[in-house]
Amino acid sequence: MHKHIRAFTGIRAVALWGVILYHLYPHVVRGGYLGVVVFFVLSGYLLMRQFLDKPTEPIHKFIDRYKRLTPPLLFVVAVTTFFAAVFFRDDFSAVFASGLAALFGVNNWQQILHGFSYFDLHGRFLPFTHMWALSAQMQFYLVWAILQKRFGKKKPAFVLSLAVMLIVSFLLMMGMTPFHEDHTRIYYGTDTRFFSFAMGALFAVLGKQGIFRKPQRDKSLHVLALTAVTLLLFFFFVEGKFLYYGGMFLFTLLICFLLVFVAKDDNAAARAFDTPLLRYFGSRSYELYLWQYPLMLLFQQFFAHHAISYTMVVLLQLPVLLLAAEGTYRLFRAPKRKKLVPALLLVFLLSSGAGFLLPESPAAEADPVQTEEAHAEGDVPQGVSAVNAEWPALALTEADLETLSEMRGLMIGDSITEMVAPYVEDLMPRMTVNGKVNRQLVHAKDVLSEYDLENLDTDVPVVYQLGTNSDFHSDTLKDLLDRTGDRPIYLINTAMPDPWEASVNEKFAEAAKRPNVHLIDWYSIAKEREDIFIEDHTHPKGIGRNLFAQMVAKALLAGETDAE
């Protein structure tokens, strides 16, 4: 039997924290999700080492692996489903379906069929999004078992079958990418991700051959290892379509090379990954991975309307994550863990039953001045009076409404703008409003080019409501402002539970130092008002939409007064 490779545990820890940091700070660690590639490669590598050392009956081995991995998974699913049944009634059905799919090892395909995106991290309470990777890996194990059953007695044929599937998988990824603007199908697909698992297995074979069997004292190999680590770290901070056109393949190749290099345990790279802290996190990587995403969403939801920094929210959740993971690790590594499974199933079933039987969260009673019917009737003064009563600083008079009815301007934004467009147009019928779901600030210059600004008066304002879907570079904002020219520009900051909220708002505040740029402070008005948002804590509802429109109108009026 091969000895345990201690450096692999450290590499698993680094991959884990890449994924965790991506979940927490997707606008910074943009490629951290590639940590799951490391998990896939490690699984393939270790399976092949076991096979080469002592082949076992593959189907029985697959069943044993499923039995070993499922109890901690069931524990997390049962507890999280209970929280969903109690606190997140509106999303319970989706949570239950996703959790059940995770238990059966098909979570990735369930998300593909329902159009859930791993890269749309804000919005509904979907705590099992990250479990796509566990399901994909379980499916890889099943494919391995089938191939071993068919070709296992002839090792060259078995290795060749893996090589063929590797090539097919990678070609599928490249071939499908041009036809999928949303990469969810490609990213989640078992067929398009199998090549990482297969490459890990093939490199385990190479690891027993030639140069890789010799002591790793050659300086050129150390340089290559350092280069591989540097490139791997680079990948953790980048993203883009190139990952699907060979970038992910290259990342997998680098990981494979690193594995065969550190497997000898006789070089500096292996020792660097074999530290007590990395060993600790690596040994508990499964439990940490299971708990991190649900806990992150719980904290984001519970602190969505508290004016404390996102970093503080992260610091609060990390000790809880460590305790939950350690407790789960100790609970299910005990010899009697099998006795816990019936109890966990009971918790899951009771939570599910309660979730389906209890009534959904009551919808807020519709105020006549806040409904779409009120807009259809054009009864704008009633909506204005409701906002005037609760937010006197934003109050509009009849004279203000008359001025607004003649005001021209352009408003460009994302789904929030699309949602409040009827409300803005009620107040300012001559305002051109252009909102689109998932729009980012980087897209704004293309939208701006659709309008002939040169033929508009220089005093016609342009309003930008962006930053909801992603952070951006300061240079991108500067370029947009330069393209807009010297006319009055209004930037609406954000109020949302996402990690880039503070970064976006800071950039807008800095940009507002320009003499023609003004900040509309939605954050200060709305951040602590949970009652004016839908369940995603980002998009306004009811009177919140009236409020948003009136906030914009009031700012434009103030700007016009200042200009006079």
PDB file of N, CA and C in Angstrom, residues 378-409:
ATOM      1  N   GLY A 378     -52.222  56.028 -13.432  1.00  0.00           N
ATOM      2  CA  GLY A 378     -51.518  57.291 -13.484  1.00  0.00           C
ATOM      3  C   GLY A 378     -51.709  58.146 -12.251  1.00  0.00           C
ATOM      4  N   ASP A 379     -52.009  57.540 -11.123  1.00  0.00           N
ATOM      5  CA  ASP A 379     -52.304  58.288  -9.901  1.00  0.00           C
ATOM      6  C   ASP A 379     -50.998  58.593  -9.176  1.00  0.00           C
ATOM      7  N   VAL A 380     -50.116  59.358  -9.848  1.00  0.00           N
ATOM      8  CA  VAL A 380     -48.798  59.638  -9.308  1.00  0.00           C
ATOM      9  C   VAL A 380     -48.842  60.408  -7.997  1.00  0.00           C
ATOM     10  N   PRO A 381     -49.679  61.454  -7.855  1.00  0.00           N
ATOM     11  CA  PRO A 381     -49.664  62.219  -6.602  1.00  0.00           C
ATOM     12  C   PRO A 381     -49.846  61.377  -5.351  1.00  0.00           C
ATOM     13  N   GLN A 382     -50.611  60.269  -5.427  1.00  0.00           N
ATOM     14  CA  GLN A 382     -50.787  59.426  -4.243  1.00  0.00           C
ATOM     15  C   GLN A 382     -49.467  58.758  -3.862  1.00  0.00           C
ATOM     16  N   GLY A 383     -48.713  58.285  -4.862  1.00  0.00           N
ATOM     17  CA  GLY A 383     -47.412  57.691  -4.587  1.00  0.00           C
ATOM     18  C   GLY A 383     -46.453  58.707  -4.011  1.00  0.00           C
ATOM     19  N   VAL A 384     -46.485  59.905  -4.561  1.00  0.00           N
ATOM     20  CA  VAL A 384     -45.616  60.969  -4.068  1.00  0.00           C
ATOM     21  C   VAL A 384     -45.965  61.328  -2.632  1.00  0.00           C
ATOM     22  N   SER A 385     -47.243  61.427  -2.337  1.00  0.00           N
ATOM     23  CA  SER A 385     -47.654  61.808  -0.983  1.00  0.00           C
ATOM     24  C   SER A 385     -47.236  60.757   0.036  1.00  0.00           C
ATOM     25  N   ALA A 386     -47.235  59.466  -0.358  1.00  0.00           N
ATOM     26  CA  ALA A 386     -46.807  58.410   0.561  1.00  0.00           C
ATOM     27  C   ALA A 386     -45.330  58.562   0.905  1.00  0.00           C
ATOM     28  N   VAL A 387     -44.512  58.855  -0.103  1.00  0.00           N
ATOM     29  CA  VAL A 387     -43.082  59.065   0.150  1.00  0.00           C
ATOM     30  C   VAL A 387     -42.867  60.355   0.934  1.00  0.00           C
ATOM     31  N   ASN A 388     -43.608  61.404   0.562  1.00  0.00           N
ATOM     32  CA  ASN A 388     -43.481  62.682   1.281  1.00  0.00           C
ATOM     33  C   ASN A 388     -43.714  62.508   2.779  1.00  0.00           C
ATOM     34  N   ALA A 389     -44.699  61.671   3.120  1.00  0.00           N
ATOM     35  CA  ALA A 389     -45.070  61.504   4.522  1.00  0.00           C
ATOM     36  C   ALA A 389     -43.985  60.787   5.315  1.00  0.00           C
ATOM     37  N   GLU A 390     -43.318  59.805   4.695  1.00  0.00           N
ATOM     38  CA  GLU A 390     -42.339  59.001   5.435  1.00  0.00           C
ATOM     39  C   GLU A 390     -40.910  59.503   5.283  1.00  0.00           C
ATOM     40  N   TRP A 391     -40.616  60.167   4.159  1.00  0.00           N
ATOM     41  CA  TRP A 391     -39.276  60.699   3.920  1.00  0.00           C
ATOM     42  C   TRP A 391     -39.378  62.194   3.581  1.00  0.00           C
ATOM     43  N   PRO A 392     -39.597  63.036   4.559  1.00  0.00           N
ATOM     44  CA  PRO A 392     -39.817  64.466   4.298  1.00  0.00           C
ATOM     45  C   PRO A 392     -38.677  65.134   3.533  1.00  0.00           C
ATOM     46  N   ALA A 393     -37.447  64.638   3.709  1.00  0.00           N
ATOM     47  CA  ALA A 393     -36.313  65.249   3.010  1.00  0.00           C
ATOM     48  C   ALA A 393     -36.414  65.081   1.499  1.00  0.00           C
ATOM     49  N   LEU A 394     -37.209  64.111   1.057  1.00  0.00           N
ATOM     50  CA  LEU A 394     -37.378  63.862  -0.378  1.00  0.00           C
ATOM     51  C   LEU A 394     -38.720  64.374  -0.886  1.00  0.00           C
ATOM     52  N   ALA A 395     -39.415  65.153  -0.093  1.00  0.00           N
ATOM     53  CA  ALA A 395     -40.764  65.605  -0.454  1.00  0.00           C
ATOM     54  C   ALA A 395     -40.759  66.420  -1.744  1.00  0.00           C
ATOM     55  N   LEU A 396     -41.771  66.183  -2.573  1.00  0.00           N
ATOM     56  CA  LEU A 396     -41.976  66.918  -3.823  1.00  0.00           C
ATOM     57  C   LEU A 396     -43.276  67.702  -3.733  1.00  0.00           C
ATOM     58  N   THR A 397     -43.238  68.936  -4.208  1.00  0.00           N
ATOM     59  CA  THR A 397     -44.437  69.774  -4.248  1.00  0.00           C
ATOM     60  C   THR A 397     -45.059  69.697  -5.629  1.00  0.00           C
ATOM     61  N   GLU A 398     -46.248  70.292  -5.766  1.00  0.00           N
ATOM     62  CA  GLU A 398     -46.890  70.330  -7.083  1.00  0.00           C
ATOM     63  C   GLU A 398     -46.022  71.072  -8.081  1.00  0.00           C
ATOM     64  N   ALA A 399     -45.354  72.125  -7.629  1.00  0.00           N
ATOM     65  CA  ALA A 399     -44.459  72.869  -8.519  1.00  0.00           C
ATOM     66  C   ALA A 399     -43.290  71.994  -8.965  1.00  0.00           C
ATOM     67  N   ASP A 400     -42.767  71.179  -8.045  1.00  0.00           N
ATOM     68  CA  ASP A 400     -41.688  70.252  -8.402  1.00  0.00           C
ATOM     69  C   ASP A 400     -42.154  69.263  -9.463  1.00  0.00           C
ATOM     70  N   LEU A 401     -43.355  68.743  -9.298  1.00  0.00           N
ATOM     71  CA  LEU A 401     -43.885  67.770 -10.249  1.00  0.00           C
ATOM     72  C   LEU A 401     -44.042  68.389 -11.624  1.00  0.00           C
ATOM     73  N   GLU A 402     -44.430  69.631 -11.666  1.00  0.00           N
ATOM     74  CA  GLU A 402     -44.582  70.311 -12.955  1.00  0.00           C
ATOM     75  C   GLU A 402     -43.224  70.478 -13.628  1.00  0.00           C
ATOM     76  N   THR A 403     -42.223  70.837 -12.841  1.00  0.00           N
ATOM     77  CA  THR A 403     -40.868  70.974 -13.392  1.00  0.00           C
ATOM     78  C   THR A 403     -40.351  69.633 -13.896  1.00  0.00           C
ATOM     79  N   LEU A 404     -40.578  68.587 -13.114  1.00  0.00           N
ATOM     80  CA  LEU A 404     -40.117  67.251 -13.497  1.00  0.00           C
ATOM     81  C   LEU A 404     -40.784  66.761 -14.769  1.00  0.00           C
ATOM     82  N   SER A 405     -42.022  67.139 -14.992  1.00  0.00           N
ATOM     83  CA  SER A 405     -42.747  66.669 -16.177  1.00  0.00           C
ATOM     84  C   SER A 405     -42.102  67.157 -17.467  1.00  0.00           C
ATOM     85  N   GLU A 406     -41.297  68.217 -17.392  1.00  0.00           N
ATOM     86  CA  GLU A 406     -40.639  68.765 -18.577  1.00  0.00           C
ATOM     87  C   GLU A 406     -39.153  68.426 -18.632  1.00  0.00           C
ATOM     88  N   MET A 407     -38.676  67.742 -17.616  1.00  0.00           N
ATOM     89  CA  MET A 407     -37.237  67.483 -17.525  1.00  0.00           C
ATOM     90  C   MET A 407     -36.826  66.326 -18.429  1.00  0.00           C
ATOM     91  N   ARG A 408     -35.772  66.550 -19.191  1.00  0.00           N
ATOM     92  CA  ARG A 408     -35.214  65.502 -20.056  1.00  0.00           C
ATOM     93  C   ARG A 408     -33.985  64.905 -19.388  1.00  0.00           C
ATOM     94  N   GLY A 409     -33.648  63.703 -19.780  1.00  0.00           N
ATOM     95  CA  GLY A 409     -32.472  63.060 -19.229  1.00  0.00           C
ATOM     96  C   GLY A 409     -32.362  61.618 -19.689  1.00  0.00           C
TER      97      GLY A 409
END
